[in-house]
Amino acid sequence: MISLDTCVQIALSAENRILGFDCGNDDLNEFFNEDAIKYQEQILGQTYFFRHLETKKIVCAFSLSPDSIKLTYLPNSRRKKIRELIPREKPLQTFPAFLIGRLGVALDLKGQGIGSQLLDFIKTFTLTEFPNLGRFLLLDAYNEPAVLNFYLKNKFNFVFSTEEQEREYYKRVNSDDPLRTRLMFCDMMLWKEKLTL
Ligand SMILES: CC(C)(COP(=O)(O)OP(=O)(O)OC[C@H]1O[C@@H](n2cnc3c(N)ncnc32)[C@H](O)[C@@H]1OP(=O)(O)O)[C@@H](O)C(=O)NCCC(=O)NCCS
């Protein structure tokens, strides 16, 4: 069982590339192995990866970029819920967030708790490296029960409580196709309180 403590975190760069990473998803593999560096060249987000110190194997990877939650786009019930999280006399309309654009764990290391360790790491990393800059973590989770459960288990919740509301937001009301992804968020205040206890 691998702990992220036995790995080094590396920021992707021209000198430190991701090669041969396989998380079992072709789109994500293509992103991490080929496209991530191009995203960085265009200032669209930063990718990081963890390399096991002993075996040098790439264990997991993720990308981050700034984002926000805009209340105007949310259904009333969700809007109210997010407002309640942040009591203010003059309610804000937009809340800063970090987007976990991509995330993957090496295929042969799945189900060993690495993904959950990685999410914990990202929560602490964003709070400490970019303090006070983003209240929420956001991500588009694959709309598959195992993946959604993985994020729910790690304290993420749906931005839109139902798929129908989310479909409306994407203006896909006339399509019967299931959504490919579900937008999920995590309130960083809870993690901040946990860190300072
Ligand atoms: C989803 C993913 C990041 C989870 O990482 P992980 O290291 O396997 O996660 P953990 O071991 O911490 O947690 C395992 C949980 O994730 C769920 N899970 C989701 N997809 C899984 C997969 N392909 N293999 C194993 N577990 C998976 C399991 O149901 C498990 O739940 P349980 O603990 O209740 O049994 C990883 O499976 C992965 O990289 N998948 C392919 C890429 C992907 O889907 N990325 C998410 C993009 S939104």
mmCIF file of C-alpha atoms and ligand atoms in Angstrom:
data_model
loop_
_atom_site.group_PDB
_atom_site.id
_atom_site.type_symbol
_atom_site.label_atom_id
_atom_site.label_comp_id
_atom_site.label_asym_id
_atom_site.label_seq_id
_atom_site.Cartn_x
_atom_site.Cartn_y
_atom_site.Cartn_z
ATOM 1 C CA MET A 1 0.000 0.000 0.000
ATOM 2 C CA ILE A 2 1.497 3.313 -1.135
ATOM 3 C CA SER A 3 1.277 6.458 0.976
ATOM 4 C CA LEU A 4 1.692 9.831 -0.694
ATOM 5 C CA ASP A 5 4.239 10.548 2.071
ATOM 6 C CA THR A 6 6.598 8.199 0.235
ATOM 7 C CA CYS A 7 6.255 10.222 -2.978
ATOM 8 C CA VAL A 8 7.563 13.561 -4.154
ATOM 9 C CA GLN A 9 5.154 16.154 -5.539
ATOM 10 C CA ILE A 10 6.343 17.640 -8.822
ATOM 11 C CA ALA A 11 4.927 20.606 -10.752
ATOM 12 C CA LEU A 12 4.768 19.699 -14.437
ATOM 13 C CA SER A 13 7.237 21.677 -16.562
ATOM 14 C CA ALA A 14 9.275 21.286 -19.741
ATOM 15 C CA GLU A 15 12.000 19.674 -17.607
ATOM 16 C CA ASN A 16 9.605 17.535 -15.547
ATOM 17 C CA ARG A 17 7.184 15.833 -17.920
ATOM 18 C CA ILE A 18 4.674 13.057 -17.312
ATOM 19 C CA LEU A 19 5.560 10.035 -19.436
ATOM 20 C CA GLY A 20 3.729 6.724 -19.718
ATOM 21 C CA PHE A 21 1.117 7.516 -17.059
ATOM 22 C CA ASP A 22 -1.917 5.229 -17.310
ATOM 23 C CA CYS A 23 -4.943 5.855 -15.085
ATOM 24 C CA GLY A 24 -7.216 3.662 -17.190
ATOM 25 C CA ASN A 25 -9.003 6.528 -18.926
ATOM 26 C CA ASP A 26 -7.858 7.425 -22.461
ATOM 27 C CA ASP A 27 -8.906 11.089 -22.310
ATOM 28 C CA LEU A 28 -7.156 11.654 -19.010
ATOM 29 C CA ASN A 29 -4.056 9.761 -20.159
ATOM 30 C CA GLU A 30 -3.865 11.935 -23.268
ATOM 31 C CA PHE A 31 -4.255 15.049 -21.151
ATOM 32 C CA PHE A 32 -1.570 14.176 -18.606
ATOM 33 C CA ASN A 33 0.955 12.679 -21.041
ATOM 34 C CA GLU A 34 0.520 15.152 -23.906
ATOM 35 C CA ASP A 35 -1.833 18.099 -23.468
ATOM 36 C CA ALA A 36 -1.146 19.327 -19.938
ATOM 37 C CA ILE A 37 2.088 21.032 -20.942
ATOM 38 C CA LYS A 38 0.269 22.833 -23.791
ATOM 39 C CA TYR A 39 -2.379 24.037 -21.326
ATOM 40 C CA GLN A 40 0.398 25.489 -19.218
ATOM 41 C CA GLU A 41 1.979 27.213 -22.194
ATOM 42 C CA GLN A 42 -1.395 28.906 -22.726
ATOM 43 C CA ILE A 43 -1.665 29.787 -18.975
ATOM 44 C CA LEU A 44 -4.771 27.618 -18.547
ATOM 45 C CA GLY A 45 -3.848 25.711 -15.414
ATOM 46 C CA GLN A 46 -1.043 23.922 -13.591
ATOM 47 C CA THR A 47 -0.604 20.163 -13.468
ATOM 48 C CA TYR A 48 1.147 18.353 -10.631
ATOM 49 C CA PHE A 49 2.100 14.733 -10.197
ATOM 50 C CA PHE A 50 3.420 12.427 -7.509
ATOM 51 C CA ARG A 51 6.412 10.201 -8.171
ATOM 52 C CA HIS A 52 7.174 7.313 -5.823
ATOM 53 C CA LEU A 53 10.613 7.986 -4.320
ATOM 54 C CA GLU A 54 11.786 4.366 -4.451
ATOM 55 C CA THR A 55 10.279 3.002 -7.671
ATOM 56 C CA LYS A 56 10.132 6.374 -9.542
ATOM 57 C CA LYS A 57 6.667 5.359 -10.725
ATOM 58 C CA ILE A 58 4.100 8.124 -11.314
ATOM 59 C CA VAL A 59 1.395 7.344 -8.783
ATOM 60 C CA CYS A 60 -1.207 10.044 -9.460
ATOM 61 C CA ALA A 61 -1.689 13.437 -11.083
ATOM 62 C CA PHE A 62 -4.048 16.397 -10.999
ATOM 63 C CA SER A 63 -4.464 19.827 -12.546
ATOM 64 C CA LEU A 64 -5.639 23.047 -10.939
ATOM 65 C CA SER A 65 -6.947 26.353 -12.206
ATOM 66 C CA PRO A 66 -8.916 29.280 -10.753
ATOM 67 C CA ASP A 67 -12.688 29.142 -11.080
ATOM 68 C CA SER A 68 -15.812 30.396 -9.322
ATOM 69 C CA ILE A 69 -19.350 29.483 -8.307
ATOM 70 C CA LYS A 70 -21.833 31.993 -9.696
ATOM 71 C CA LEU A 71 -25.049 31.988 -7.693
ATOM 72 C CA THR A 72 -27.166 33.396 -10.505
ATOM 73 C CA TYR A 73 -26.858 30.138 -12.410
ATOM 74 C CA LEU A 74 -27.943 27.966 -9.496
ATOM 75 C CA PRO A 75 -31.449 26.812 -8.625
ATOM 76 C CA ASN A 76 -32.987 28.659 -5.662
ATOM 77 C CA SER A 77 -32.520 25.884 -3.125
ATOM 78 C CA ARG A 78 -28.798 25.508 -3.889
ATOM 79 C CA ARG A 79 -28.302 29.277 -3.953
ATOM 80 C CA LYS A 80 -29.812 29.509 -0.496
ATOM 81 C CA LYS A 81 -27.644 26.677 0.787
ATOM 82 C CA ILE A 82 -24.412 28.255 -0.449
ATOM 83 C CA ARG A 83 -25.428 31.674 0.883
ATOM 84 C CA GLU A 84 -26.051 30.101 4.286
ATOM 85 C CA LEU A 85 -22.491 28.807 4.312
ATOM 86 C CA ILE A 86 -21.160 32.351 4.140
ATOM 87 C CA PRO A 87 -23.068 34.795 6.318
ATOM 88 C CA ARG A 88 -22.694 38.378 5.095
ATOM 89 C CA GLU A 89 -24.842 41.458 5.291
ATOM 90 C CA LYS A 90 -24.432 42.087 1.579
ATOM 91 C CA PRO A 91 -24.578 38.672 -0.031
ATOM 92 C CA LEU A 92 -21.958 37.902 -2.658
ATOM 93 C CA GLN A 93 -22.998 36.657 -6.073
ATOM 94 C CA THR A 94 -19.751 34.988 -7.048
ATOM 95 C CA PHE A 95 -17.529 32.841 -4.880
ATOM 96 C CA PRO A 96 -13.903 32.162 -5.771
ATOM 97 C CA ALA A 97 -12.928 28.535 -6.172
ATOM 98 C CA PHE A 98 -10.219 26.235 -7.504
ATOM 99 C CA LEU A 99 -11.088 23.811 -10.258
ATOM 100 C CA ILE A 100 -9.562 20.336 -10.158
ATOM 101 C CA GLY A 101 -9.641 20.065 -13.941
ATOM 102 C CA ARG A 102 -8.257 16.522 -14.156
ATOM 103 C CA LEU A 103 -7.392 13.867 -11.605
ATOM 104 C CA GLY A 104 -6.187 10.302 -11.992
ATOM 105 C CA VAL A 105 -4.536 7.481 -10.051
ATOM 106 C CA ALA A 106 -2.300 4.865 -11.727
ATOM 107 C CA LEU A 107 -4.468 1.981 -12.914
ATOM 108 C CA ASP A 108 -2.587 -0.714 -10.985
ATOM 109 C CA LEU A 109 -2.811 1.268 -7.724
ATOM 110 C CA LYS A 110 -6.547 1.890 -7.672
ATOM 111 C CA GLY A 111 -8.704 1.123 -4.663
ATOM 112 C CA GLN A 112 -5.814 1.551 -2.207
ATOM 113 C CA GLY A 113 -6.819 4.925 -0.848
ATOM 114 C CA ILE A 114 -4.463 6.989 -3.027
ATOM 115 C CA GLY A 115 -7.280 9.017 -4.655
ATOM 116 C CA SER A 116 -8.633 9.926 -1.220
ATOM 117 C CA GLN A 117 -5.153 10.865 0.039
ATOM 118 C CA LEU A 118 -4.727 12.982 -3.082
ATOM 119 C CA LEU A 119 -7.981 14.892 -2.462
ATOM 120 C CA ASP A 120 -6.897 15.556 1.142
ATOM 121 C CA PHE A 121 -3.561 16.737 -0.184
ATOM 122 C CA ILE A 122 -5.212 19.103 -2.698
ATOM 123 C CA LYS A 123 -7.410 20.614 0.034
ATOM 124 C CA THR A 124 -4.375 21.342 2.240
ATOM 125 C CA PHE A 125 -2.221 22.399 -0.715
ATOM 126 C CA THR A 126 -4.673 25.017 -2.006
ATOM 127 C CA LEU A 127 -5.273 26.383 1.508
ATOM 128 C CA THR A 128 -1.574 26.694 2.289
ATOM 129 C CA GLU A 129 -0.050 27.545 -1.107
ATOM 130 C CA PHE A 130 -2.790 29.982 -2.157
ATOM 131 C CA PRO A 131 -4.175 31.107 1.217
ATOM 132 C CA ASN A 132 -7.536 32.895 1.247
ATOM 133 C CA LEU A 133 -7.925 32.732 -2.551
ATOM 134 C CA GLY A 134 -10.639 30.147 -3.032
ATOM 135 C CA ARG A 135 -13.520 29.133 -0.784
ATOM 136 C CA PHE A 136 -14.494 26.044 -2.782
ATOM 137 C CA LEU A 137 -12.944 23.201 -4.708
ATOM 138 C CA LEU A 138 -14.857 22.369 -7.867
ATOM 139 C CA LEU A 139 -14.666 19.461 -10.271
ATOM 140 C CA ASP A 140 -16.573 17.775 -13.072
ATOM 141 C CA ALA A 141 -16.870 14.185 -11.897
ATOM 142 C CA TYR A 142 -17.560 11.419 -14.383
ATOM 143 C CA ASN A 143 -21.240 10.597 -14.044
ATOM 144 C CA GLU A 144 -20.591 7.017 -12.955
ATOM 145 C CA PRO A 145 -21.728 5.642 -9.580
ATOM 146 C CA ALA A 146 -18.234 4.538 -8.449
ATOM 147 C CA VAL A 147 -16.649 7.903 -9.293
ATOM 148 C CA LEU A 148 -19.496 9.966 -7.790
ATOM 149 C CA ASN A 149 -19.345 7.856 -4.620
ATOM 150 C CA PHE A 150 -15.606 8.359 -4.435
ATOM 151 C CA TYR A 151 -16.096 12.152 -4.342
ATOM 152 C CA LEU A 152 -19.114 12.003 -2.015
ATOM 153 C CA LYS A 153 -17.024 9.888 0.357
ATOM 154 C CA ASN A 154 -14.394 12.648 0.231
ATOM 155 C CA LYS A 155 -16.780 15.441 1.272
ATOM 156 C CA PHE A 156 -17.715 16.727 -2.174
ATOM 157 C CA ASN A 157 -21.357 17.479 -2.917
ATOM 158 C CA PHE A 158 -23.375 18.151 -6.069
ATOM 159 C CA VAL A 159 -23.599 21.808 -7.150
ATOM 160 C CA PHE A 160 -26.935 20.933 -8.799
ATOM 161 C CA SER A 161 -28.923 18.564 -6.631
ATOM 162 C CA THR A 162 -30.496 16.824 -9.626
ATOM 163 C CA GLU A 163 -29.299 15.877 -13.074
ATOM 164 C CA GLU A 164 -32.319 17.721 -14.528
ATOM 165 C CA GLN A 165 -31.246 21.019 -12.960
ATOM 166 C CA GLU A 166 -27.735 20.539 -14.244
ATOM 167 C CA ARG A 167 -29.052 19.660 -17.706
ATOM 168 C CA GLU A 168 -31.034 22.906 -17.692
ATOM 169 C CA TYR A 169 -27.919 24.842 -16.757
ATOM 170 C CA TYR A 170 -26.065 23.390 -19.745
ATOM 171 C CA LYS A 171 -29.137 24.110 -21.909
ATOM 172 C CA ARG A 172 -29.472 20.436 -22.728
ATOM 173 C CA VAL A 173 -33.125 20.092 -21.747
ATOM 174 C CA ASN A 174 -34.093 18.486 -25.050
ATOM 175 C CA SER A 175 -31.542 15.738 -24.887
ATOM 176 C CA ASP A 176 -32.162 12.380 -23.217
ATOM 177 C CA ASP A 177 -28.480 11.484 -23.112
ATOM 178 C CA PRO A 178 -27.197 11.152 -19.559
ATOM 179 C CA LEU A 179 -24.798 13.915 -18.545
ATOM 180 C CA ARG A 180 -21.184 12.839 -19.004
ATOM 181 C CA THR A 181 -20.117 14.653 -15.852
ATOM 182 C CA ARG A 182 -21.643 16.126 -12.693
ATOM 183 C CA LEU A 183 -20.354 19.379 -11.199
ATOM 184 C CA MET A 184 -19.331 18.875 -7.569
ATOM 185 C CA PHE A 185 -17.960 21.188 -4.868
ATOM 186 C CA CYS A 186 -16.230 20.973 -1.514
ATOM 187 C CA ASP A 187 -16.409 23.765 1.073
ATOM 188 C CA MET A 188 -12.851 24.543 2.122
ATOM 189 C CA MET A 189 -13.949 26.157 5.389
ATOM 190 C CA LEU A 190 -14.561 22.722 6.881
ATOM 191 C CA TRP A 191 -11.058 21.614 5.932
ATOM 192 C CA LYS A 192 -9.550 24.869 7.214
ATOM 193 C CA GLU A 193 -11.228 24.335 10.581
ATOM 194 C CA LYS A 194 -9.944 20.765 10.646
ATOM 195 C CA LEU A 195 -6.382 21.921 9.885
ATOM 196 C CA THR A 196 -6.353 24.569 12.620
ATOM 197 C CA LEU A 197 -7.842 22.351 15.349
HETATM 198 C C1 LIG B 1 -11.592 7.680 -9.378
HETATM 199 C C2 LIG B 1 -10.172 7.490 -8.865
HETATM 200 C C3 LIG B 1 -9.446 8.817 -8.859
HETATM 201 C C4 LIG B 1 -10.239 6.921 -7.445
HETATM 202 O O1 LIG B 1 -8.917 6.738 -6.972
HETATM 203 P P1 LIG B 1 -8.590 5.526 -5.965
HETATM 204 O O2 LIG B 1 -7.183 5.666 -5.518
HETATM 205 O O3 LIG B 1 -8.967 4.257 -6.603
HETATM 206 O O4 LIG B 1 -9.611 5.883 -4.795
HETATM 207 P P2 LIG B 1 -9.610 5.375 -3.295
HETATM 208 O O5 LIG B 1 -8.866 4.083 -3.185
HETATM 209 O O6 LIG B 1 -9.217 6.483 -2.402
HETATM 210 O O7 LIG B 1 -11.151 5.140 -3.110
HETATM 211 C C5 LIG B 1 -11.707 4.046 -3.753
HETATM 212 C C6 LIG B 1 -13.148 4.345 -3.982
HETATM 213 O O8 LIG B 1 -13.290 4.961 -5.266
HETATM 214 C C7 LIG B 1 -14.223 4.230 -6.045
HETATM 215 N N1 LIG B 1 -13.736 4.100 -7.414
HETATM 216 C C8 LIG B 1 -14.151 4.856 -8.426
HETATM 217 N N2 LIG B 1 -13.592 4.462 -9.578
HETATM 218 C C9 LIG B 1 -12.786 3.432 -9.270
HETATM 219 C C10 LIG B 1 -11.943 2.580 -10.024
HETATM 220 N N3 LIG B 1 -11.822 2.719 -11.358
HETATM 221 N N4 LIG B 1 -11.232 1.622 -9.386
HETATM 222 C C11 LIG B 1 -11.322 1.469 -8.047
HETATM 223 N N5 LIG B 1 -12.122 2.245 -7.266
HETATM 224 C C12 LIG B 1 -12.839 3.208 -7.880
HETATM 225 C C13 LIG B 1 -14.413 2.882 -5.398
HETATM 226 O O9 LIG B 1 -15.780 2.565 -5.460
HETATM 227 C C14 LIG B 1 -13.925 3.042 -3.970
HETATM 228 O O10 LIG B 1 -15.004 3.197 -3.093
HETATM 229 P P3 LIG B 1 -14.999 2.365 -1.681
HETATM 230 O O11 LIG B 1 -13.812 2.832 -0.901
HETATM 231 O O12 LIG B 1 -16.307 2.748 -1.064
HETATM 232 O O13 LIG B 1 -14.892 0.934 -2.076
HETATM 233 C C15 LIG B 1 -9.388 6.478 -9.716
HETATM 234 O O14 LIG B 1 -10.101 5.265 -9.734
HETATM 235 C C16 LIG B 1 -9.139 6.926 -11.145
HETATM 236 O O15 LIG B 1 -8.095 7.509 -11.416
HETATM 237 N N6 LIG B 1 -10.049 6.594 -12.079
HETATM 238 C C17 LIG B 1 -9.867 6.872 -13.496
HETATM 239 C C18 LIG B 1 -9.878 8.308 -13.765
HETATM 240 C C19 LIG B 1 -11.077 8.982 -13.166
HETATM 241 O O16 LIG B 1 -12.188 8.491 -13.240
HETATM 242 N N7 LIG B 1 -10.821 10.145 -12.575
HETATM 243 C C20 LIG B 1 -11.841 10.941 -11.992
HETATM 244 C C21 LIG B 1 -12.153 12.016 -12.958
HETATM 245 S S1 LIG B 1 -13.598 12.850 -12.454
#
